């Protein structure tokens, strides 16, 4: 299949211009015909299809190579569309939508019967989000249909934050790619659900646990299935990988100076053994590593949002440089740091190296 790459010409702050932009009109036409389209959101690029058409949704799974039991997020342009998709809207969900939509928050609610099981991965709940990115919003507005859209990467790869990343993974596998410049936040939306009637963060993301708690006025639990290795490193046998570069990633945990010393020690051994080594650091660590390391500077520790914004492209960059072993510096479990840690732990397949904590 030939993939058409169309750049949005209208200014992002001009909704009228966007409504008439050829790339957006083309995207809407493809979606209405049951085709897939990749487009930018404020978190990462998504691969969309008509959420109510199982045959269209199927094409997403095929293009990504995604396991069929991994449910998709349904994207909408207006809040009233929730009524068509959810059987019930919890009052707490209502408050969160009010506070954070449009934006990087996905709410999981009981699914209406019309939502195909193909979209929900067989579950009786549906994940819904209203994206804030002007291009995503315009496409959703013009089509008027709810659009299922996972991140537009091949399954298991780092999520795409630029049109070029999407191209790298999906060229020849999708009919249309809408280029609206780089996605802003860089990590995906926060997914929140009420599995036992209480709010649980199923995936940390663009909205921090602290922000959710402020609005809900009650503690919000973080799903523990991945968090375990933040609290204590898991056995290195846990092999599930996601967001992963081709080289083996290790995440350091503990005091930053101790972590850097440990990385230098390990990298020196790797280098001696002929392995190409990468290090993921921030502006503060630019000169902390020996010259044989492929050092990727990702944002600054003074503002973790800058780290989130560059995280996935940093992981992809290590691939481009052929790194076989990659070490990531520790990040604090707070604010958007939770999302950064979640992605790094998964990318590392839970390989976490513990060094002593700061005293
Ligand atoms: O920021 C985002 O959310 C991006 C952009 C494109 O909007 N989308 C995204 O989709 O990250 P995806 O498919 O890569 O991740 C969807 C996440 C998965 O972890 C999935 O398991 C979870 O949402 N999810 C979807 N529906 C669910 C449901 N009914 N119950 C629990 N988790 C669900
Ligand atoms: Mg994804």
XYZ file of N, CA, C and O in Angstrom, residues 53-207:
620
model
N -16.907 1.014 13.623
C -16.854 0.101 12.482
C -15.765 -0.956 12.728
O -14.582 -0.671 12.598
N -16.174 -2.166 13.100
C -15.185 -3.196 13.451
C -14.185 -3.480 12.329
O -13.010 -3.730 12.604
N -14.643 -3.400 11.074
C -13.725 -3.686 9.958
C -12.656 -2.603 9.855
O -11.485 -2.890 9.556
N -13.052 -1.357 10.136
C -12.078 -0.257 10.111
C -11.083 -0.407 11.264
O -9.872 -0.257 11.091
N -11.618 -0.723 12.447
C -10.770 -0.883 13.633
C -9.777 -2.023 13.434
O -8.615 -1.951 13.854
N -10.228 -3.049 12.760
C -9.364 -4.181 12.452
C -8.095 -3.757 11.737
O -7.016 -4.296 11.977
N -8.230 -2.780 10.858
C -7.069 -2.320 10.079
C -5.996 -1.700 10.983
O -4.821 -1.726 10.651
N -6.437 -1.112 12.105
C -5.465 -0.556 13.055
C -4.613 -1.687 13.632
O -3.379 -1.608 13.670
N -5.287 -2.737 14.077
C -4.562 -3.860 14.685
C -3.577 -4.479 13.694
O -2.446 -4.816 14.053
N -4.030 -4.591 12.437
C -3.168 -5.190 11.413
C -1.955 -4.296 11.145
O -0.812 -4.754 11.142
N -2.195 -2.984 10.953
C -1.093 -2.071 10.625
C -0.050 -2.034 11.739
O 1.149 -1.991 11.490
N -0.513 -2.046 12.997
C 0.403 -1.954 14.137
C 1.009 -3.290 14.535
O 2.009 -3.343 15.252
N 0.352 -4.393 14.114
C 0.758 -5.696 14.631
C 0.421 -5.791 16.104
O 1.166 -6.361 16.906
N -0.731 -5.192 16.471
C -1.108 -5.107 17.888
C -1.937 -6.318 18.295
O -2.831 -6.737 17.564
N -1.670 -6.875 19.486
C -2.494 -7.991 19.966
C -3.959 -7.567 20.094
O -4.254 -6.472 20.565
N -4.878 -8.401 19.668
C -6.299 -8.072 19.591
C -6.966 -7.818 20.932
O -8.050 -7.242 20.986
N -6.325 -8.236 22.031
C -6.975 -8.036 23.334
C -6.499 -6.744 24.008
O -6.829 -6.490 25.158
N -5.714 -5.924 23.298
C -5.277 -4.642 23.856
C -6.228 -3.543 23.367
O -6.208 -3.181 22.208
N -7.094 -3.031 24.261
C -8.172 -2.131 23.822
C -7.669 -0.775 23.350
O -6.570 -0.351 23.695
N -8.511 -0.094 22.563
C -8.148 1.193 21.971
C -8.845 2.343 22.699
O -9.891 2.159 23.321
N -8.288 3.536 22.578
C -8.916 4.737 23.128
C -9.765 5.383 22.035
O -9.302 5.545 20.903
N -10.993 5.739 22.381
C -11.885 6.394 21.425
C -11.790 7.909 21.609
O -11.962 8.422 22.720
N -11.495 8.617 20.516
C -11.297 10.066 20.550
C -12.538 10.793 20.046
O -13.120 10.392 19.039
N -12.896 11.857 20.741
C -14.102 12.604 20.371
C -13.809 14.099 20.295
O -12.814 14.580 20.845
N -14.720 14.818 19.600
C -14.555 16.270 19.427
C -15.353 17.050 20.461
O -14.976 18.164 20.831
N -16.461 16.454 20.901
C -17.348 17.165 21.829
C -17.786 16.259 22.959
O -17.978 15.066 22.764
N -17.996 16.882 24.115
C -18.296 16.104 25.313
C -19.600 15.311 25.191
O -19.711 14.210 25.727
N -20.544 15.842 24.434
C -21.829 15.117 24.367
C -21.701 13.756 23.668
O -22.558 12.892 23.815
N -20.605 13.544 22.928
C -20.404 12.244 22.280
C -20.197 11.122 23.302
O -20.373 9.950 22.967
N -19.826 11.488 24.527
C -19.647 10.473 25.574
C -20.949 9.714 25.791
O -20.954 8.504 26.019
N -22.067 10.415 25.682
C -23.372 9.790 25.907
C -23.636 8.636 24.937
O -24.346 7.690 25.272
N -23.074 8.732 23.720
C -23.281 7.666 22.739
C -22.369 6.470 22.989
O -22.611 5.381 22.477
N -21.290 6.702 23.727
C -20.262 5.661 23.864
C -20.313 4.949 25.212
O -19.956 3.777 25.306
N -20.762 5.683 26.251
C -20.747 5.119 27.607
C -22.163 4.863 28.087
O -23.070 5.644 27.830
N -22.308 3.746 28.774
C -23.606 3.371 29.341
C -23.899 4.222 30.562
O -25.043 4.512 30.874
N -22.818 4.578 31.267
C -22.967 5.307 32.512
C -21.769 6.245 32.664
O -20.661 5.881 32.286
N -22.033 7.456 33.180
C -20.934 8.394 33.418
C -20.868 8.667 34.914
O -21.778 9.269 35.485
N -19.818 8.190 35.567
C -19.688 8.392 37.013
C -19.512 9.881 37.301
O -18.862 10.587 36.532
N -20.045 10.358 38.434
C -19.878 11.771 38.792
C -18.401 12.192 38.841
O -18.053 13.291 38.410
N -17.547 11.306 39.334
C -16.119 11.645 39.404
C -15.541 11.805 37.994
O -14.721 12.698 37.742
N -15.989 10.963 37.079
C -15.516 11.063 35.684
C -15.968 12.387 35.089
O -15.206 13.067 34.392
N -17.196 12.737 35.386
C -17.763 14.007 34.934
C -16.881 15.181 35.385
O -16.539 16.069 34.596
N -16.473 15.144 36.655
C -15.631 16.241 37.179
C -14.283 16.294 36.477
O -13.756 17.363 36.174
N -13.723 15.116 36.221
C -12.410 15.079 35.566
C -12.497 15.573 34.119
O -11.625 16.305 33.652
N -13.556 15.180 33.433
C -13.723 15.641 32.039
C -13.855 17.164 32.017
O -13.303 17.840 31.167
N -14.627 17.661 32.972
C -14.817 19.110 33.089
C -13.479 19.821 33.293
O -13.193 20.843 32.676
N -12.641 19.242 34.140
C -11.377 19.896 34.511
C -10.292 19.747 33.431
O -9.511 20.669 33.225
N -10.238 18.594 32.769
C -9.051 18.300 31.946
C -9.310 18.144 30.451
O -8.372 17.949 29.677
N -10.552 18.179 30.016
C -10.841 18.080 28.577
C -11.033 19.444 27.967
O -11.674 20.288 28.603
N -10.607 19.681 26.733
C -9.771 18.751 25.979
C -8.367 18.682 26.567
O -7.842 19.694 27.019
N -7.778 17.501 26.542
C -6.451 17.341 27.119
C -6.076 15.887 27.303
O -6.846 14.999 26.936
N -4.875 15.657 27.886
C -4.303 14.311 27.912
C -4.848 13.406 29.028
O -4.080 12.830 29.802
N -6.176 13.316 29.125
C -6.784 12.422 30.109
C -7.783 11.507 29.405
O -8.643 11.974 28.660
N -7.665 10.201 29.665
C -8.589 9.203 29.120
C -9.378 8.599 30.276
O -8.781 8.178 31.273
N -10.710 8.573 30.145
C -11.535 7.964 31.193
C -12.118 6.645 30.692
O -12.548 6.548 29.543
N -12.097 5.650 31.553
C -12.635 4.331 31.206
C -13.996 4.174 31.871
O -14.107 4.271 33.095
N -15.026 3.974 31.051
C -16.411 3.912 31.536
C -17.095 2.667 30.977
O -16.618 2.084 30.001
N -18.228 2.255 31.578
C -18.968 1.115 31.024
C -19.387 1.418 29.578
O -19.906 2.501 29.307
N -19.131 0.478 28.679
C -19.348 0.734 27.247
C -20.815 0.587 26.861
O -21.497 -0.332 27.313
N -21.282 1.489 26.003
C -22.611 1.347 25.398
C -22.578 0.167 24.427
O -21.518 -0.181 23.905
N -23.760 -0.415 24.183
C -23.822 -1.623 23.348
C -23.324 -1.388 21.925
O -22.798 -2.297 21.299
N -23.482 -0.153 21.425
C -23.090 0.106 20.044
C -21.572 0.109 19.829
O -21.116 0.066 18.685
N -20.779 0.172 20.923
C -19.319 0.171 20.750
C -18.862 -1.264 20.481
O -19.072 -2.144 21.310
N -18.240 -1.500 19.321
C -17.858 -2.877 18.995
C -16.816 -3.433 19.970
O -15.945 -2.701 20.447
N -16.906 -4.726 20.219
C -15.916 -5.393 21.092
C -14.510 -5.344 20.483
O -13.515 -5.454 21.185
N -14.446 -5.189 19.198
C -13.152 -5.076 18.518
C -12.430 -3.824 19.025
O -11.211 -3.805 19.153
N -13.215 -2.775 19.297
C -12.643 -1.516 19.769
C -12.207 -1.614 21.238
O -11.178 -1.070 21.625
N -12.984 -2.336 22.040
C -12.688 -2.401 23.478
C -11.828 -3.613 23.829
O -11.644 -3.923 25.005
N -11.322 -4.309 22.806
C -10.492 -5.481 23.072
C -11.273 -6.553 23.819
O -10.699 -7.299 24.618
N -12.588 -6.588 23.593
C -13.416 -7.617 24.232
C -13.942 -7.217 25.606
O -14.704 -7.959 26.224
N -13.552 -6.046 26.113
C -13.993 -5.608 27.448
C -15.388 -4.986 27.378
O -15.848 -4.591 26.318
N -16.037 -4.875 28.554
C -17.336 -4.188 28.554
C -17.185 -2.731 29.015
O -18.142 -2.078 29.396
N -15.938 -2.240 28.969
C -15.682 -0.824 29.242
C -15.081 -0.190 27.994
O -14.544 -0.887 27.135
N -15.181 1.145 27.928
C -14.600 1.853 26.787
C -13.777 3.032 27.301
O -14.172 3.717 28.244
N -12.602 3.237 26.698
C -11.722 4.348 27.071
C -12.003 5.525 26.130
O -12.040 5.340 24.915
N -12.227 6.704 26.702
C -12.618 7.873 25.892
C -11.732 9.070 26.221
O -11.436 9.321 27.392
N -11.343 9.795 25.167
C -10.580 11.017 25.414
C -10.896 12.076 24.375
O -11.187 11.754 23.222
N -10.838 13.340 24.803
C -11.021 14.463 23.890
C -9.677 15.176 23.754
O -9.246 15.885 24.666
N -8.989 14.970 22.628
C -7.644 15.546 22.492
C -7.688 17.065 22.306
O -8.652 17.608 21.761
N -6.623 17.729 22.734
C -6.547 19.192 22.659
C -5.808 19.663 21.411
O -5.906 20.833 21.049
N -5.053 18.785 20.763
C -4.274 19.238 19.603
C -5.215 19.768 18.513
O -6.184 19.094 18.151
N -4.940 20.972 17.990
C -5.836 21.564 16.996
C -6.064 20.682 15.762
O -7.168 20.677 15.212
N -5.051 19.936 15.336
C -5.223 19.090 14.151
C -6.132 17.904 14.476
O -7.077 17.601 13.735
N -5.887 17.254 15.606
C -6.745 16.137 16.013
C -8.172 16.642 16.199
O -9.134 16.028 15.725
N -8.306 17.771 16.875
C -9.639 18.325 17.136
C -10.359 18.635 15.829
O -11.547 18.340 15.685
N -9.633 19.196 14.860
C -10.255 19.548 13.578
C -10.705 18.291 12.830
O -11.810 18.233 12.290
N -9.854 17.270 12.805
C -10.226 16.026 12.108
C -11.494 15.435 12.747
O -12.431 15.036 12.061
N -11.521 15.417 14.080
C -12.678 14.837 14.784
C -13.933 15.674 14.562
O -15.033 15.141 14.423
N -13.746 16.986 14.525
C -14.864 17.905 14.305
C -15.447 17.707 12.903
O -16.651 17.606 12.722
N -14.555 17.647 11.901
C -15.009 17.563 10.518
C -15.681 16.207 10.230
O -16.709 16.148 9.573
N -15.101 15.117 10.746
C -15.733 13.801 10.500
C -17.000 13.639 11.337
O -17.949 13.007 10.886
N -16.954 14.118 12.581
C -18.086 13.934 13.485
C -18.195 12.521 14.033
O -19.063 12.240 14.849
N -17.295 11.606 13.598
C -17.383 10.250 14.124
C -16.369 10.047 15.249
O -15.321 10.681 15.264
N -16.696 9.171 16.217
C -15.700 8.837 17.232
C -14.583 8.011 16.594
O -14.864 7.110 15.805
N -13.348 8.346 16.921
C -12.202 7.731 16.242
C -11.330 6.966 17.238
O -10.774 7.550 18.172
N -11.252 5.659 17.040
C -10.345 4.836 17.855
C -8.928 5.121 17.397
O -8.660 5.115 16.194
N -8.036 5.429 18.345
C -6.667 5.756 17.932
C -5.637 5.386 18.982
O -5.475 6.091 19.971
N -4.941 4.281 18.771
C -3.764 4.002 19.591
C -2.599 4.826 19.076
O -2.723 5.490 18.039
N -1.487 4.800 19.787
C -0.299 5.472 19.291
C 0.097 4.850 17.945
O -0.057 3.643 17.742
N 0.622 5.690 17.043
C 0.860 5.258 15.664
C 2.241 4.637 15.457
O 2.963 4.988 14.529
N 2.600 3.713 16.332
C 3.865 2.993 16.212
C 3.567 1.525 15.935
O 2.463 1.063 16.167
N 4.572 0.794 15.433
C 4.440 -0.661 15.403
C 4.394 -1.129 16.852
O 5.072 -0.585 17.720
N 3.586 -2.128 17.120
C 3.404 -2.619 18.481
C 4.772 -2.932 19.121
O 5.618 -3.562 18.498
N 4.968 -2.433 20.361
C 6.214 -2.706 21.075
C 7.265 -1.620 20.912
O 8.199 -1.536 21.707
N 7.141 -0.766 19.905
C 8.139 0.279 19.643
C 7.819 1.544 20.439
O 6.688 1.730 20.893
N 8.813 2.441 20.592
C 8.503 3.725 21.246
C 7.417 4.461 20.473
O 7.385 4.414 19.244
N 6.535 5.158 21.185
C 5.459 5.887 20.526
C 6.029 7.022 19.674
O 7.072 7.582 19.990
N 5.356 7.379 18.577
C 5.858 8.405 17.672
C 5.476 9.814 18.118
O 4.324 10.080 18.451
N 6.421 10.720 18.122
C 6.129 12.111 18.482
C 6.300 13.055 17.297
O 6.067 14.243 17.419
N 6.728 12.506 16.154
C 6.789 13.307 14.922
C 6.230 12.460 13.771
O 6.138 11.229 13.877
N 5.894 13.144 12.658
C 5.400 12.432 11.481
C 6.478 11.476 10.955
O 6.179 10.384 10.475
N 7.733 11.885 11.104
C 8.835 11.050 10.629
C 8.909 9.724 11.400
O 9.199 8.678 10.832
N 8.645 9.795 12.712
C 8.604 8.552 13.515
C 7.519 7.611 12.994
O 7.708 6.400 12.925
N 6.354 8.187 12.662
C 5.248 7.368 12.156
C 5.669 6.713 10.846
O 5.456 5.521 10.621
N 6.292 7.524 10.006
C 6.746 7.031 8.704
C 7.693 5.850 8.881
O 7.591 4.831 8.197
N 8.625 6.002 9.828
C 9.620 4.965 10.104
C 8.932 3.626 10.418
O 9.384 2.568 10.003
N 7.824 3.685 11.153
C 7.155 2.454 11.592
C 6.080 1.967 10.622
O 5.887 0.766 10.476
N 5.341 2.897 10.009
C 4.097 2.487 9.345
C 4.020 2.790 7.847
O 2.989 2.509 7.225
N 5.084 3.350 7.255
C 5.045 3.608 5.803
C 4.757 2.296 5.079
O 5.331 1.254 5.404
N 3.828 2.347 4.130
C 3.463 1.147 3.386
C 2.381 0.315 4.077
O 1.865 -0.634 3.509
N 2.042 0.690 5.324
C 1.049 -0.080 6.082
C -0.240 0.697 6.325
O -1.214 0.147 6.814
N -0.193 2.024 6.060
C -1.388 2.866 6.244
C -1.541 3.753 5.012
O -0.541 4.075 4.360
N -2.781 4.184 4.692
C -2.953 4.980 3.469
C -2.618 6.461 3.628
O -2.233 7.100 2.658
N -2.747 7.015 4.843
C -2.577 8.464 4.980
C -1.916 8.855 6.302
O -2.280 8.348 7.364
N -0.951 9.766 6.193
C -0.275 10.322 7.365
C -0.432 11.839 7.308
O 0.000 12.483 6.348
N -1.070 12.417 8.325
C -1.242 13.866 8.403
C -0.133 14.426 9.298
O -0.037 14.083 10.472
N 0.696 15.270 8.711
C 1.835 15.855 9.421
C 1.425 17.212 9.981
O 1.181 18.153 9.224
N 1.345 17.305 11.303
C 0.987 18.570 11.943
C 2.104 19.048 12.851
O 1.847 19.719 13.841
N 3.345 18.687 12.530
C 4.471 19.075 13.374
C 4.595 18.152 14.571
O 3.826 17.197 14.717
N 5.570 18.427 15.442
C 5.802 17.537 16.584
C 4.645 17.571 17.586
O 4.027 18.616 17.802
N 4.329 16.408 18.184
C 3.365 16.348 19.284
C 4.018 17.046 20.476
O 5.236 17.089 20.577
N 3.241 17.622 21.366
C 3.831 18.462 22.397
C 4.298 17.742 23.657
O 5.465 17.802 24.038
N 3.396 17.032 24.305
C 3.680 16.507 25.648
C 4.688 15.367 25.600
O 5.571 15.262 26.441
N 4.551 14.510 24.590
C 5.577 13.504 24.369
C 5.323 12.157 25.016
O 5.890 11.158 24.594
N 4.512 12.095 26.058
C 4.046 10.810 26.595
C 2.519 10.786 26.446
O 1.880 11.834 26.336
N 1.953 9.580 26.459
C 0.533 9.434 26.182
C -0.326 9.964 27.324
O 0.165 10.301 28.405
N -1.641 9.946 27.063
C -2.596 10.432 28.055
C -2.585 9.545 29.303
O -2.206 8.372 29.256
N -2.991 10.126 30.403
C -3.239 9.372 31.632
C -4.552 8.613 31.457
O -5.547 9.191 31.023
N -4.527 7.321 31.765
C -5.760 6.521 31.675
C -6.264 6.256 33.095
O -5.535 5.690 33.914
N -7.497 6.694 33.372
C -8.072 6.467 34.701
C -9.365 5.663 34.576
O -10.147 5.866 33.646
N -9.551 4.723 35.486
C -10.761 3.911 35.493
C -11.243 3.711 36.922
O -10.589 4.140 37.871
N -12.413 3.079 37.042
C -13.012 2.821 38.357
C -13.329 1.325 38.459
O -14.497 0.945 38.563
N -12.289 0.480 38.415
C -12.539 -0.959 38.319
C -13.359 -1.520 39.492
O -14.160 -2.406 39.294
N -13.144 -0.989 40.702
C -13.929 -1.453 41.850
C -14.685 -0.290 42.477
O -14.903 -0.268 43.684
N -15.056 0.662 41.643
C -15.775 1.816 42.162
C -14.869 2.925 42.667
O -15.329 4.026 42.940
N -13.565 2.644 42.805
C -12.621 3.685 43.245
C -11.671 4.025 42.096
O -11.349 3.156 41.285
N -11.226 5.306 42.061
C -10.381 5.717 40.926
C -8.992 5.065 40.951
O -8.326 5.068 41.989
N -8.596 4.514 39.832
C -7.276 3.902 39.699
C -6.632 4.417 38.412
O -7.272 4.425 37.348
N -5.382 4.866 38.516
C -4.640 5.256 37.313
C -4.123 3.987 36.655
O -3.273 3.295 37.209
N -4.667 3.685 35.493
C -4.274 2.458 34.790
C -2.995 2.680 33.998
O -2.242 1.756 33.730
N -2.767 3.937 33.621
C -1.515 4.310 32.952
C -1.217 5.756 33.296
O -2.009 6.636 32.962
N -0.082 6.049 33.959
C 0.247 7.455 34.218
C 0.606 8.139 32.908
O 1.138 7.507 32.003
N 0.296 9.429 32.792
C 0.564 10.125 31.528
C 0.594 11.624 31.711
O 1.056 12.129 32.733
N 0.058 12.319 30.721
C 0.158 13.776 30.652
C -0.446 14.532 31.818
O -0.036 15.651 32.109
N -1.453 13.968 32.470
C -2.016 14.599 33.679
C -1.477 13.821 34.878
O -1.596 12.594 34.930
